[in-house]
PDB file of C-alpha atoms in Angstrom:
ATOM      1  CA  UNK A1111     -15.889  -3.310   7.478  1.00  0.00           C
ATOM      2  CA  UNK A1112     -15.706  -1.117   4.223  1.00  0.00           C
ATOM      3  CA  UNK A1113     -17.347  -2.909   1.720  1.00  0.00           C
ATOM      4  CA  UNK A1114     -19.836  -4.857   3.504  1.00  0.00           C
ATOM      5  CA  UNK A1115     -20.006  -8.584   4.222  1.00  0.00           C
ATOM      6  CA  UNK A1116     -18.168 -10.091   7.101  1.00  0.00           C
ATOM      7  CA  UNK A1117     -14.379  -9.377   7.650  1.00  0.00           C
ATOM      8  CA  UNK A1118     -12.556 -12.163   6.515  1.00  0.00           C
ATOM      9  CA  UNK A1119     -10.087 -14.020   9.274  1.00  0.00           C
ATOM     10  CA  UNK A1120      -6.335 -12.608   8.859  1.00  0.00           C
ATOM     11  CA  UNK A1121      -5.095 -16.038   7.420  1.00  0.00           C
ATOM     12  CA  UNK A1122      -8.472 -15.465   5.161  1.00  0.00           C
ATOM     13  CA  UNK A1123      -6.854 -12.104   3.866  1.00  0.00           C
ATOM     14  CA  UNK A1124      -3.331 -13.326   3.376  1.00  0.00           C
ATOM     15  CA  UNK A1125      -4.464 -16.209   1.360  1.00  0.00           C
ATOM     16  CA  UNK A1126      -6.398 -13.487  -0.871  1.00  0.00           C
ATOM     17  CA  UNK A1127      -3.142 -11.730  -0.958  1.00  0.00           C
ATOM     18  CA  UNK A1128      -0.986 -14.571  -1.717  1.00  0.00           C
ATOM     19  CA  UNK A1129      -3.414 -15.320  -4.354  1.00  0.00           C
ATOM     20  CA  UNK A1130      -3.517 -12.174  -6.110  1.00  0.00           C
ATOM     21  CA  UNK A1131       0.322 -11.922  -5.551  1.00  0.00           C
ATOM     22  CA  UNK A1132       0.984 -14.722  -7.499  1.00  0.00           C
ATOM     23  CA  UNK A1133      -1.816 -14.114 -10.201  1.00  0.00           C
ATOM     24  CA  UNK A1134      -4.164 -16.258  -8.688  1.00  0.00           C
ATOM     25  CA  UNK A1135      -7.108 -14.345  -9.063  1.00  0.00           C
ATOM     26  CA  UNK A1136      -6.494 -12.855 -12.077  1.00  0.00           C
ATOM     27  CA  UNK A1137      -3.416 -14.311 -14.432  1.00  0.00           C
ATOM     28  CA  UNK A1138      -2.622 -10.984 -16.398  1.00  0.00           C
ATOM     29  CA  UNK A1139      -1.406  -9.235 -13.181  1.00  0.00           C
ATOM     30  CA  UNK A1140       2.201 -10.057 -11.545  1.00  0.00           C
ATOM     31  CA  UNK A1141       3.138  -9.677  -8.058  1.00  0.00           C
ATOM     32  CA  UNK A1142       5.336  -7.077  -8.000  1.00  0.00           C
ATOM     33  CA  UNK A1143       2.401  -5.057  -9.798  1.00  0.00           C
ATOM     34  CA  UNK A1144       0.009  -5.553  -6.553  1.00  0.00           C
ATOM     35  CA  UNK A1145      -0.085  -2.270  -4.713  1.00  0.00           C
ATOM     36  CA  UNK A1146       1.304  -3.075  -1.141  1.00  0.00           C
ATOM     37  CA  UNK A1147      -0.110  -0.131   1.024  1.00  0.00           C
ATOM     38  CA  UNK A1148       0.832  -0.319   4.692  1.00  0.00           C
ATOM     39  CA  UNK A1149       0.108   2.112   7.435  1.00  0.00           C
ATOM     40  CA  UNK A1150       2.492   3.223   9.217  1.00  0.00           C
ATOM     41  CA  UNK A1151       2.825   5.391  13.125  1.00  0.00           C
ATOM     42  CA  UNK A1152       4.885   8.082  13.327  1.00  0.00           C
ATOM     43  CA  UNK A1153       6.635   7.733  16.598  1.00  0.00           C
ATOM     44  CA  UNK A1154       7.391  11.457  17.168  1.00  0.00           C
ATOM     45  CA  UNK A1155       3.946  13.254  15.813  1.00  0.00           C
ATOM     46  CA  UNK A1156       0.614  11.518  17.506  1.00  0.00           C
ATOM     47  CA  UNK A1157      -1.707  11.012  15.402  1.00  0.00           C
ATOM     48  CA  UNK A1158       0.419  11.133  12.101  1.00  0.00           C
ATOM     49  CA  UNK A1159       0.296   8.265   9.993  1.00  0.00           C
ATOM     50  CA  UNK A1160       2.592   7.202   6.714  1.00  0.00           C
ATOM     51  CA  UNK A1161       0.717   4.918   4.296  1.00  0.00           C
ATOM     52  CA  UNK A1162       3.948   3.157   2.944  1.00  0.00           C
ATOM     53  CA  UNK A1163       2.734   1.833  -0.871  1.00  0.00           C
ATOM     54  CA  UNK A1164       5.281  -0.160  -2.369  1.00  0.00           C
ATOM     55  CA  UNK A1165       5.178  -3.596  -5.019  1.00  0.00           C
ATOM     56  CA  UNK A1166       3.569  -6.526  -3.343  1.00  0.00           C
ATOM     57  CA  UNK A1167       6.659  -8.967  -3.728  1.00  0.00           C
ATOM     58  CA  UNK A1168       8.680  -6.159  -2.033  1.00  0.00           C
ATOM     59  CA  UNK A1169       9.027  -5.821   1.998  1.00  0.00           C
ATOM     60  CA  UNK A1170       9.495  -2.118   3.522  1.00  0.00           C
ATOM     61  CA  UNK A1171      12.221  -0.593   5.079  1.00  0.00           C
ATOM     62  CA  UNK A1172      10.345   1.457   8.167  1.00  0.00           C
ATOM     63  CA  UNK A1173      13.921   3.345   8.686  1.00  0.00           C
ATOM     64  CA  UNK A1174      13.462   4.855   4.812  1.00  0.00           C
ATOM     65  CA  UNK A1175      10.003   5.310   5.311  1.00  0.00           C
ATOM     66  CA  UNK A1176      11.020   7.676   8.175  1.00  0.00           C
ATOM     67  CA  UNK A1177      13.749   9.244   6.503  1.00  0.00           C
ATOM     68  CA  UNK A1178      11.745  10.025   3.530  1.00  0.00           C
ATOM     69  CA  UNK A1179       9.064  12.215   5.451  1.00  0.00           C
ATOM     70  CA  UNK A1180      11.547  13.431   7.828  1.00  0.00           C
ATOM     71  CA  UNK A1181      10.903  11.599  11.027  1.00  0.00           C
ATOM     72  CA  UNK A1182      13.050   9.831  13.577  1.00  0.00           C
ATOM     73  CA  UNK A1183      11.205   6.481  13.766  1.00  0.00           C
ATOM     74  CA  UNK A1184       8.031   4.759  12.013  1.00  0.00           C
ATOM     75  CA  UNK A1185       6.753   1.483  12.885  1.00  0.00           C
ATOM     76  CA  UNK A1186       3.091  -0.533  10.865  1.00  0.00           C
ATOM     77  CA  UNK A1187       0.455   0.483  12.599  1.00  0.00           C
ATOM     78  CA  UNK A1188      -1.746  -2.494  14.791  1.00  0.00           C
ATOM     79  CA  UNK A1189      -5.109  -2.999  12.801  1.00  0.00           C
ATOM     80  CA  UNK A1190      -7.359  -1.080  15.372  1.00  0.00           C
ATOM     81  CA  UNK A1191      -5.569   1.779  14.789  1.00  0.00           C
ATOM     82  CA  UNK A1192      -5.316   1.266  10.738  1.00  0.00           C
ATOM     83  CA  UNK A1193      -8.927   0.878  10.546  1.00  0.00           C
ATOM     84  CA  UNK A1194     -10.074   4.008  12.789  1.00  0.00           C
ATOM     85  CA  UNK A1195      -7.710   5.753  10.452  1.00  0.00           C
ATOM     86  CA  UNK A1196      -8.247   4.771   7.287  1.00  0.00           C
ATOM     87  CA  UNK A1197     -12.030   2.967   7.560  1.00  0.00           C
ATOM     88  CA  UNK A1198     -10.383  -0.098   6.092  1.00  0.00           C
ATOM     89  CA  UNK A1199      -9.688  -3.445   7.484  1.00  0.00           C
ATOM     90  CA  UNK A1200      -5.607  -4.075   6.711  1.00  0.00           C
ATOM     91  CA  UNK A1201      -5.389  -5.812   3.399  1.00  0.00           C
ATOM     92  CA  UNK A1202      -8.043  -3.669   2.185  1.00  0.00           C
ATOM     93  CA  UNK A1203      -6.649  -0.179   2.304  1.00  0.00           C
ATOM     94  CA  UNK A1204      -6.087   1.667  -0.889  1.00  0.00           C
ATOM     95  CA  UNK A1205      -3.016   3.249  -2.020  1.00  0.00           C
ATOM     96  CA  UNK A1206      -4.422   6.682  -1.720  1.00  0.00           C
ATOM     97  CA  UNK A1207      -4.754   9.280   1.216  1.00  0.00           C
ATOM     98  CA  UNK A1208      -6.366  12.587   1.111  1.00  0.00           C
ATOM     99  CA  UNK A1209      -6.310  13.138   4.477  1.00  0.00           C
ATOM    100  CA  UNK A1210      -3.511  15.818   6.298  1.00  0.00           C
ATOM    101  CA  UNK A1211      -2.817  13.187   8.979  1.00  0.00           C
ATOM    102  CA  UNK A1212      -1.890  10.264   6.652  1.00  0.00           C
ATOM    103  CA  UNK A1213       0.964  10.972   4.124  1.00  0.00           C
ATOM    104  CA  UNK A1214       1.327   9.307   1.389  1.00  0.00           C
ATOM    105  CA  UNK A1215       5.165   7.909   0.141  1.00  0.00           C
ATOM    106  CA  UNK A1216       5.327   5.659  -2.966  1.00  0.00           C
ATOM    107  CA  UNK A1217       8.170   3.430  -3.993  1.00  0.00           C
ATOM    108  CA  UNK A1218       8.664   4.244  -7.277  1.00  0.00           C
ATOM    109  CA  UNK A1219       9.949   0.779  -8.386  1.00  0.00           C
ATOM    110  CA  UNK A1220       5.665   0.301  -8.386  1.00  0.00           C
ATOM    111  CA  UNK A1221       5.225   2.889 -10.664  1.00  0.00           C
ATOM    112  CA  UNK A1222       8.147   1.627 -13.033  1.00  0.00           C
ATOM    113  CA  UNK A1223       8.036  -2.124 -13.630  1.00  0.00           C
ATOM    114  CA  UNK A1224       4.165  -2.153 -15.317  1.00  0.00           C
ATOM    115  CA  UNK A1225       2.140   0.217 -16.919  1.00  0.00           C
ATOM    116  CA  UNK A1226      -0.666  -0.546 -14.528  1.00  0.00           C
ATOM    117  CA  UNK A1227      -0.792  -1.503 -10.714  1.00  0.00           C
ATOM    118  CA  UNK A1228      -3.497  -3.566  -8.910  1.00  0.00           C
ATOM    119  CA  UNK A1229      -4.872  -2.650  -5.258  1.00  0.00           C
ATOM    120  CA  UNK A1230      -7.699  -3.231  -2.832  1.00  0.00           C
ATOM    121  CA  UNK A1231      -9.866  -0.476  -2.585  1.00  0.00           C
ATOM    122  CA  UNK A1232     -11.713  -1.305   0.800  1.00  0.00           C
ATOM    123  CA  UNK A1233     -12.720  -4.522   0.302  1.00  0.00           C
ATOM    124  CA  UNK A1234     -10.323  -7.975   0.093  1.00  0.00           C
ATOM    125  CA  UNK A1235     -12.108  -9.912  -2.655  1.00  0.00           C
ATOM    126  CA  UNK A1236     -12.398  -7.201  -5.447  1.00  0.00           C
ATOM    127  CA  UNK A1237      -8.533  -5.661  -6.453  1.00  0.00           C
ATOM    128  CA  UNK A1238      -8.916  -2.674  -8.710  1.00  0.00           C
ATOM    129  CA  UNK A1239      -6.914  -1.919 -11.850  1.00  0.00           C
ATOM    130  CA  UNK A1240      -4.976   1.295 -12.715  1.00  0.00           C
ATOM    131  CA  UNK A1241      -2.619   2.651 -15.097  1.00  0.00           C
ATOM    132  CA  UNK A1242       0.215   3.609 -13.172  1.00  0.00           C
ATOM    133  CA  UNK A1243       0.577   6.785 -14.905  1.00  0.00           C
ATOM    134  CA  UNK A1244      -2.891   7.681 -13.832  1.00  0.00           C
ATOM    135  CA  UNK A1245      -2.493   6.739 -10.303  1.00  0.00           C
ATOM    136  CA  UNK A1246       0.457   8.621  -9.857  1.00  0.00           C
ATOM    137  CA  UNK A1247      -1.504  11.691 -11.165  1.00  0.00           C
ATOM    138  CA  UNK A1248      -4.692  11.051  -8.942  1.00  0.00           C
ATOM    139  CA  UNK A1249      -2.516   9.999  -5.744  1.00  0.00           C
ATOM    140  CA  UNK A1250       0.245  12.975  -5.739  1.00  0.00           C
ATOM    141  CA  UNK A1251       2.592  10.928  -3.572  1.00  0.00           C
ATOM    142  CA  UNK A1252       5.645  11.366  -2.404  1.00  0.00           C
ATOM    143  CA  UNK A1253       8.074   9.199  -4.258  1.00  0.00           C
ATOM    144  CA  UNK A1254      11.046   7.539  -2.568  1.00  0.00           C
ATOM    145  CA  UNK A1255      12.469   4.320  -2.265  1.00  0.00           C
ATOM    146  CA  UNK A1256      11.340   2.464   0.745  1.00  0.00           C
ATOM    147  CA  UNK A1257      11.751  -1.157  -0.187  1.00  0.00           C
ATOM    148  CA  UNK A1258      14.005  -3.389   2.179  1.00  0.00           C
ATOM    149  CA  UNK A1259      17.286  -4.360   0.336  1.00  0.00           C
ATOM    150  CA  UNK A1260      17.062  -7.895  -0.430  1.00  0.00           C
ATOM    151  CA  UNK A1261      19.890 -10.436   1.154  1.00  0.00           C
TER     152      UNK A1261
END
């Protein structure tokens, strides 16, 4: 596992999650300002990946996803396959890619509602900071909205 230590148990990570999400481990951040970043398979292209980042009280809309980098169907990748792609354990990979076989879409609803957005970066237990002016500089993504309409 990236960052060291032993991995976590899933309901481990989603209680870190749920934490952060709702400012448990640190009050000044918001949910919505946690940096969702989901891998996603390309069904049409093996071995091309779409790391879906949207805000962490948002779900994603794999059909927009697809549409937005031009591709008939995208589904999450399982967590063997997100960790030989990315090195990460899920909950831990970063909002970023620099790699040709994983593109990068943003919803831009993260960059929008809070000057700066919060993310794992490899490890569950340590979320980073970032302005989100700055991130969308570093990261270069391609912006679309990919959130699920909400009921």
């Amino acid at each position: 596992m990236a960052g060291g230590g032993p991995c976590p148990l899933s309901g481990d990570r989603a209680s870190i999650r749920g934490q952060f999400a709702q400012g448990g481990r640190d009050s000044r951040h918001r949910g919505g300002q946690g940096a969702k970043a989901m891998l996603c398979r390309v069904a049409d292209e093996a071995g091309l990946f779409v790391l879906a980042v949207l805000p962490g009280d948002e779900r994603v809309d794999f059909a927009k996803v697809a549409a937005a980098v031009g591709a008939r169907k995208v589904g999450l990748a399982d967590a063997a396959d997100a960790e030989a792609a990315t090195g990460c354990v899920i909950g831990s990979i970063p909002p970023f890619s620099f790699h040709p076989s994983i593109r990068l879409v943003v919803d831009p609803q993260l960059l929008a509602r809070y000057g700066e957005i919060a993310f794992n970066a490899g490890r569950l237990d340590a979320p980073m900071v970032l302005y989100s002016e700055d991130y969308r500089r570093l990261a270069r993504p391609l912006l679309a909205d990919i959130r699920k309409e909400q009921a």
